[in-house]
Structure formats: C-alpha cells, structure tokens
mmCIF file of C-alpha atoms in Angstrom:
data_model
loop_
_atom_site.group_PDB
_atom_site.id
_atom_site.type_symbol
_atom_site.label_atom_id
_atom_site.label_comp_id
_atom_site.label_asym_id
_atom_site.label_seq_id
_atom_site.Cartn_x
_atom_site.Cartn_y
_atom_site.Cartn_z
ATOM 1 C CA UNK K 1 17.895 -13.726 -29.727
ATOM 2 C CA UNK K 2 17.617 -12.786 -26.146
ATOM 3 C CA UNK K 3 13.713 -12.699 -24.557
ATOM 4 C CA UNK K 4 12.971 -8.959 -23.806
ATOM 5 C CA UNK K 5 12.573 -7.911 -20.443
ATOM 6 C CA UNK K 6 9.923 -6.024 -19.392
ATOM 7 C CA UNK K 7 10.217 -1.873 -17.882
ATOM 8 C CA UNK K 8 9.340 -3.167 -14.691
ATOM 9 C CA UNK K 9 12.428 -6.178 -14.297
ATOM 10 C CA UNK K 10 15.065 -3.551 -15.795
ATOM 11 C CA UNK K 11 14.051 -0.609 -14.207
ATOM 12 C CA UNK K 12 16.075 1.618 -16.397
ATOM 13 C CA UNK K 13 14.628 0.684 -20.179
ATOM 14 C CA UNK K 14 11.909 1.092 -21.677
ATOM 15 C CA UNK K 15 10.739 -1.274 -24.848
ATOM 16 C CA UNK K 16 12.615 1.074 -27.460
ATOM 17 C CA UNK K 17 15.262 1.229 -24.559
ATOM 18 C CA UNK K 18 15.808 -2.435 -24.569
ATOM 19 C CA UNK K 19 15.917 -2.440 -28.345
ATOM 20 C CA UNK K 20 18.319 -0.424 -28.886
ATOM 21 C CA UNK K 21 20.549 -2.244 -25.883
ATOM 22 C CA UNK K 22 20.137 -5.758 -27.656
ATOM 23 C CA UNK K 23 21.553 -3.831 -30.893
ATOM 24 C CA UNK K 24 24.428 -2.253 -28.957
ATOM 25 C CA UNK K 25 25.387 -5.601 -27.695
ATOM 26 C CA UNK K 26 25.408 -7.640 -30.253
ATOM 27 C CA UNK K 27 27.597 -5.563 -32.049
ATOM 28 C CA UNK K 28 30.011 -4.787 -29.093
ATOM 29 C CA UNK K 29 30.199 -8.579 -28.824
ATOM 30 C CA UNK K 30 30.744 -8.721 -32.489
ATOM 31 C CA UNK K 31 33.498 -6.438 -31.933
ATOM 32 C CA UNK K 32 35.219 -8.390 -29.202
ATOM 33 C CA UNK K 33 35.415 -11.412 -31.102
ATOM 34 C CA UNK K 34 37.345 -9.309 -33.901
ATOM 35 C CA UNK K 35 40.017 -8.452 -31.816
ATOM 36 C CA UNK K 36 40.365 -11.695 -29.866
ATOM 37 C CA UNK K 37 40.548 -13.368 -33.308
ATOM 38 C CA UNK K 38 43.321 -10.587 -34.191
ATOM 39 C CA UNK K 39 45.249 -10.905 -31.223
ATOM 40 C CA UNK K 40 45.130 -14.971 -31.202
ATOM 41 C CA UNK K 41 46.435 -14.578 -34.945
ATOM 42 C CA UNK K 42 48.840 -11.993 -33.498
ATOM 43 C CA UNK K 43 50.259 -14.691 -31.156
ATOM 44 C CA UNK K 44 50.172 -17.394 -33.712
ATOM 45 C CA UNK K 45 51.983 -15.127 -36.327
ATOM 46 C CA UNK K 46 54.912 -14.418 -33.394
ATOM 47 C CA UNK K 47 55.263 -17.954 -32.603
ATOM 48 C CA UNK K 48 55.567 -18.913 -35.831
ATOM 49 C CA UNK K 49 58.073 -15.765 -36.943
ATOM 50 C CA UNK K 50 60.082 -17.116 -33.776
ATOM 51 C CA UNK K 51 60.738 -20.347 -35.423
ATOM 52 C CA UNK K 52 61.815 -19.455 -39.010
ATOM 53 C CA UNK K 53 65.396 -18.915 -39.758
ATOM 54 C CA UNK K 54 64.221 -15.611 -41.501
ATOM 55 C CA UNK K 55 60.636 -13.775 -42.532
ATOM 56 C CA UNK K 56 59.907 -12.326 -45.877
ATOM 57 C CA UNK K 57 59.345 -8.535 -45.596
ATOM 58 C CA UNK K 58 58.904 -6.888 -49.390
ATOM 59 C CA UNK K 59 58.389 -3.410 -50.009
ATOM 60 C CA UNK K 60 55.533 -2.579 -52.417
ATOM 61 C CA UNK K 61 54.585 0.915 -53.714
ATOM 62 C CA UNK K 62 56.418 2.299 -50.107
ATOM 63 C CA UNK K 63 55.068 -0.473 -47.621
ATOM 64 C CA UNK K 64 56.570 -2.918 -46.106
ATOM 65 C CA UNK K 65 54.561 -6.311 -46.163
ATOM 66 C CA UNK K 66 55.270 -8.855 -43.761
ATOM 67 C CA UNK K 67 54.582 -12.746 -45.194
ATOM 68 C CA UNK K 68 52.625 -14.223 -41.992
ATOM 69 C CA UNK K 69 51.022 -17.445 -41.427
ATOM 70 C CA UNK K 70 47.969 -16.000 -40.530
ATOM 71 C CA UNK K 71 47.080 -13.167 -43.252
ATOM 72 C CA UNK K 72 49.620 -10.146 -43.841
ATOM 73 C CA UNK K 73 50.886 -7.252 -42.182
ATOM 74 C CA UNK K 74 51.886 -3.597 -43.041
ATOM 75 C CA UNK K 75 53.976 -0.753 -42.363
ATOM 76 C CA UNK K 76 53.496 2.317 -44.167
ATOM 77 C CA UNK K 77 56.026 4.726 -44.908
ATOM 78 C CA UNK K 78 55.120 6.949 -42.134
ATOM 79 C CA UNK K 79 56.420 4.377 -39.966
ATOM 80 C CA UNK K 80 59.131 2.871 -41.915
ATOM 81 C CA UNK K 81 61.203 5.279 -44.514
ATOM 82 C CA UNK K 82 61.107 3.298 -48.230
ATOM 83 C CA UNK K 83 64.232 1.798 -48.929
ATOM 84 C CA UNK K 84 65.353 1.171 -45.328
ATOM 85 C CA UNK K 85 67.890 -1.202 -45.201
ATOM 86 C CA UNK K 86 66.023 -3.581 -42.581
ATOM 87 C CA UNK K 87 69.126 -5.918 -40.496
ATOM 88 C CA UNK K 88 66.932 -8.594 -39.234
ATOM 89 C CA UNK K 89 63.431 -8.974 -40.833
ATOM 90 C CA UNK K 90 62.631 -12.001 -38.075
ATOM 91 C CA UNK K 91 63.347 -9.322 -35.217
ATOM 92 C CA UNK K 92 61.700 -6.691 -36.852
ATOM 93 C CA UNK K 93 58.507 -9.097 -37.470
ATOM 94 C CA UNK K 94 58.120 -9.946 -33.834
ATOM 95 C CA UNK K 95 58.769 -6.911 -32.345
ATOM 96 C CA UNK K 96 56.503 -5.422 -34.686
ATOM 97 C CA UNK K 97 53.387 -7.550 -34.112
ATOM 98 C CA UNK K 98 54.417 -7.656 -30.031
ATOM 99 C CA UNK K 99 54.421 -3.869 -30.392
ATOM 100 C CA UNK K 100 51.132 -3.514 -32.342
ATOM 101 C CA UNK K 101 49.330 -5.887 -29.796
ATOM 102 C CA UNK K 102 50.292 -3.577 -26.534
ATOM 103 C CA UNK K 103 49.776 -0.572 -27.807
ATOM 104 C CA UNK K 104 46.926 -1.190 -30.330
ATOM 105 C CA UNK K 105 45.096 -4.577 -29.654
ATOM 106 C CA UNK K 106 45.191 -4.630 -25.912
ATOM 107 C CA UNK K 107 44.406 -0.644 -25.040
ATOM 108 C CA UNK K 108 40.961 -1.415 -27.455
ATOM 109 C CA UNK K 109 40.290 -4.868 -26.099
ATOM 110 C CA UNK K 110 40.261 -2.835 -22.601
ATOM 111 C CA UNK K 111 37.689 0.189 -23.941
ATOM 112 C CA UNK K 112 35.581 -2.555 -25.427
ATOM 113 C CA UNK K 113 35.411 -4.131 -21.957
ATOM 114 C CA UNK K 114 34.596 -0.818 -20.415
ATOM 115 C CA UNK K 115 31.809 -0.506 -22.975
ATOM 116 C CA UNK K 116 30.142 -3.703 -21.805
ATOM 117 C CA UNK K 117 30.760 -2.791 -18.180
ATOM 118 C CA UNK K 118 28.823 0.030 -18.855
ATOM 119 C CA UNK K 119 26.043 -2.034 -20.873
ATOM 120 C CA UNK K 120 25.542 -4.696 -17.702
ATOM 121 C CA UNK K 121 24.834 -2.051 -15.622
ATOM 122 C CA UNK K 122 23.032 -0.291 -17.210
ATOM 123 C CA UNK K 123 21.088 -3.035 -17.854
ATOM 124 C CA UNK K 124 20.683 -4.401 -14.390
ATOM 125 C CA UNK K 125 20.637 -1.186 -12.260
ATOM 126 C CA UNK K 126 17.041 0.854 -11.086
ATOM 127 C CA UNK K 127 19.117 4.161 -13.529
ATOM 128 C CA UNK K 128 22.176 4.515 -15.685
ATOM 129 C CA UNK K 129 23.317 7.664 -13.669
ATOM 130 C CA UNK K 130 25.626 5.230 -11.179
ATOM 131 C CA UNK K 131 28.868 5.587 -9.977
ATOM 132 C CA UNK K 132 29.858 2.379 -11.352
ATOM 133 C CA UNK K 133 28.941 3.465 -15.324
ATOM 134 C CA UNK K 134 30.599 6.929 -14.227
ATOM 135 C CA UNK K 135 33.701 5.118 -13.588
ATOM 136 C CA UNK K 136 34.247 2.797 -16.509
ATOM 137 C CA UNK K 137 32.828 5.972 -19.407
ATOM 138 C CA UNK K 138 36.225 7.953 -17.590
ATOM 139 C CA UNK K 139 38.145 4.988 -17.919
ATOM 140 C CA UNK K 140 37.235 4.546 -21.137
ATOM 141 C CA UNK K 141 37.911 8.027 -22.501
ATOM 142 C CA UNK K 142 40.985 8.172 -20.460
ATOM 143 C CA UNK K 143 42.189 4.961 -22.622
ATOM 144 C CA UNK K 144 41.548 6.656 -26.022
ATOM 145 C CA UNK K 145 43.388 9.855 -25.077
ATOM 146 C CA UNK K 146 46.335 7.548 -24.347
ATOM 147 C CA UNK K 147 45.907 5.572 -27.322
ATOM 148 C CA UNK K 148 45.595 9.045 -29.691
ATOM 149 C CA UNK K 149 48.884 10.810 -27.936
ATOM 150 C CA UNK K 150 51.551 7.142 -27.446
ATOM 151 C CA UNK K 151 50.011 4.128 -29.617
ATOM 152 C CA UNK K 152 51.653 5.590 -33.282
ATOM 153 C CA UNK K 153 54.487 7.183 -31.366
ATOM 154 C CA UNK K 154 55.721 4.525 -29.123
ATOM 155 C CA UNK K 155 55.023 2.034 -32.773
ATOM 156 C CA UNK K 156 56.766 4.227 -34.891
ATOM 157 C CA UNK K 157 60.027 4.316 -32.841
ATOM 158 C CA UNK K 158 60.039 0.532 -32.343
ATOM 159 C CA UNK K 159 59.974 -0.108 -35.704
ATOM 160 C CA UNK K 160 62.939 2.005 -36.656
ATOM 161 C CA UNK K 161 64.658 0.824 -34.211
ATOM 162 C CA UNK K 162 64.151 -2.797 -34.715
ATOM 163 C CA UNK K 163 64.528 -1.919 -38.480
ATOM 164 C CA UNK K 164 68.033 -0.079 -38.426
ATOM 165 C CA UNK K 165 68.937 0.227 -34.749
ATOM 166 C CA UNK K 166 68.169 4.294 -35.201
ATOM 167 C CA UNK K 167 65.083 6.484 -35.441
ATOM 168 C CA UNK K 168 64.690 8.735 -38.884
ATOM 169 C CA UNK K 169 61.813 10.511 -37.597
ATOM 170 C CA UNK K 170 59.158 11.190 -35.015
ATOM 171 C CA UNK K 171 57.450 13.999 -33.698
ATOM 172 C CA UNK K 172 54.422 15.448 -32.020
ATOM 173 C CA UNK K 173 52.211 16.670 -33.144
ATOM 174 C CA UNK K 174 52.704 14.856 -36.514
ATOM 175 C CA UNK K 175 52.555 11.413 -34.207
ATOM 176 C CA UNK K 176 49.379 12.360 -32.332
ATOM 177 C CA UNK K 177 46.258 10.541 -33.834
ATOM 178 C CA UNK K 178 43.804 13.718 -33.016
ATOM 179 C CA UNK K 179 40.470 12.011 -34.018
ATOM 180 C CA UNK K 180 41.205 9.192 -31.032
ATOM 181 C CA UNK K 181 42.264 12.276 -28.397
ATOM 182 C CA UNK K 182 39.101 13.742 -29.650
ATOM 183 C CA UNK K 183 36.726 10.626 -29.397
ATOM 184 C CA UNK K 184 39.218 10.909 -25.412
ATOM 185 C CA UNK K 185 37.956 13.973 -24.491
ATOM 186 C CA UNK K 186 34.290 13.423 -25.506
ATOM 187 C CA UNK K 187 33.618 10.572 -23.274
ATOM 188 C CA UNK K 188 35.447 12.009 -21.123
ATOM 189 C CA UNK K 189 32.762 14.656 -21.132
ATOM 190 C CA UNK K 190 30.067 12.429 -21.423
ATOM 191 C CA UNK K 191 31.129 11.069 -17.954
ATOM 192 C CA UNK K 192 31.132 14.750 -16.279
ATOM 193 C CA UNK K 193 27.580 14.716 -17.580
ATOM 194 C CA UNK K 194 26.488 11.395 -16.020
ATOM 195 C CA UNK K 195 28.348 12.645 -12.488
ATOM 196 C CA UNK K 196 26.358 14.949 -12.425
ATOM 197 C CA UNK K 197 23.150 12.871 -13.343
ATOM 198 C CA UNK K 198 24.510 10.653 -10.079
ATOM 199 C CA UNK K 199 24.753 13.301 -8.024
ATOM 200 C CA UNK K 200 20.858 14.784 -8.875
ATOM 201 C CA UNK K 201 20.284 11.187 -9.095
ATOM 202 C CA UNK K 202 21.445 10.670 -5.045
ATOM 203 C CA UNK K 203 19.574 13.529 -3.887
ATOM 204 C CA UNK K 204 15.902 12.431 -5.220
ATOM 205 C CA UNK K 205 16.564 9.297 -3.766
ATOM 206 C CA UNK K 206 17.638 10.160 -0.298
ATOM 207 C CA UNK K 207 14.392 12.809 -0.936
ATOM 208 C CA UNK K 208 12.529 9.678 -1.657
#
C-alpha cells in the first residue's frame, strides 16, 4: 500500500481525498492489467490460428464458438446469422480477434490511459481544474462516443464478410451501442464543467 501524503505535499486532496484516489487507482490499474492480459491472449490466439491448417468454429444454441488456445471466443447471432455457411473458419478466426482488438481492446486500453492521466495530475497538481485533466476527460468521452456509434458496426460487417464474403445485415440505429454514446456525452460534459472550473480557476490566481 502506498504511504499517504499529506494536504500540504498534494495540494489538491484532502485525507478522504487521498482515500478515495488510492481506491480509484488500484482498481484502474486492476483494470489495465485485464485488458493487457486480453489483448496478449488476443495476439497469442492469432498467432496460433495463423499456424493451423483450420480452426474449430461450432455453433451452439445460435453462437458461434471459436476453439482458441487461450480460452474461447463468441459471436452472437446479432453478428453472425445461425446457420451461416462460414468458407474459411481460420480467416474468419483471425480477422475476427484482429477486428475485436482495434475496435474494442485498443479504443478502452486508450480511455483507461486517459483515466490515469487524469489521476497523476490530479494527484500532483496545486487543483484538478487544469487544462491538462480538461484535455484527457474530452479525449476520453470523445473515445466512448466513437466506440458506442463504429466498434459493433465496423465488427459486425467484418465478420460477415470474412464469414460469407457478403453482409446480411447492419444498420443504425440497431448497431449503435447507446449506453457507451451516453457514458460519451457525459464526460464529455463533465469536461465543459471542469473548463470552466480552469477558467474561474485562472482568474483567482492571476487575482492572487
């Protein structure tokens, strides 16, 4: 566990302030190290797809399970139709799990990292209404409204495509993952708030 630091070094928490910090990062850390274990699997389960003459993909009650190395992966019928007839299971496996990892993996991996931008800070700066935490909340937000309105889209049209060269069906806003645009537009509100906390925050200083 990580000594406290006192009001007077941080200049921003107080003790309950500082409690509540340690919590938040210990489980953002927690949360990196999920998806770096996730996305090392994901690399270890396309290297090792990329070497077997062919991967077993059954369908059970209307998924599609992929037989990895690493622990198994599905598709639901959303994405894939039950009863596809899939041409190449190996190409559909690793453009599947390439797929999931840049528009899934990688777009969260990079809001995490905003998060802990935000954290340091925070954590080192005199107040939390700074440009710099301004900047990464906007990125951050900005990054889940992409995710929400492209990440099940731009996944479900791979997959058909690497399935059966053709795409049964996709459309907006049936695609859209609202509670992620949501989540979007809420930090993305949040950081309009602290811009405005910078901005009151600049003028006591300079009357200071």
């Amino acid at each position: 566990m990580r000594k406290k630091r006192s009001v007077e070094i941080t200049g921003c928490l107080d003790e309950a302030g500082q409690t509540h910090y340690d919590t938040c990062e210990l489980f953002l850390k927690f949360a990196i190290a999920i998806y770096i274990v996730r996305m090392i699997a994901g690399v270890v389960n396309i290297v090792y797809a990329g070497l077997q003459p062919d991967v077993a993909i059954t369908e059970k009650g209307g998924y599609w399970v992929f037989d990895l190395l690493v622990g198994i992966s599905r598709i639901g019928p959303d994405y894939l139709p039950a009863g596809t007839q899939i041409i190449d299971n190996r190409v559909l496996t690793i453009g599947f799990l390439l797929t999931a990892m840049a528009v899934d993996f990688t777009p969260m991996f990079f809001v995490l990292n905003y998060i802990r931008n935000i954290l340091r800070t925070i954590d080192t700066s005199h107040s939390p209404f700074v440009p710099e935490v301004v900047s990464n909340i906007k990125k951050a937000g900005r990054t889940l409204i992409l995710i929400g309105v492209f990440s099940k889209l731009i996944l479900k049209i791979m997959v058909q495509l690497l399935a059966c060269h053709s795409v049964y069906s996709f459309g907006i806003p049936d695609d859209l993952q609202l509670s992620w645009i949501f989540a979007g537009v809420i930090v993305l509100l949040v950081s309009d708030i602290f811009r405005r906390g910078c901005e009151l925050q600049q003028f006591s200083d300079e009357t200071l």
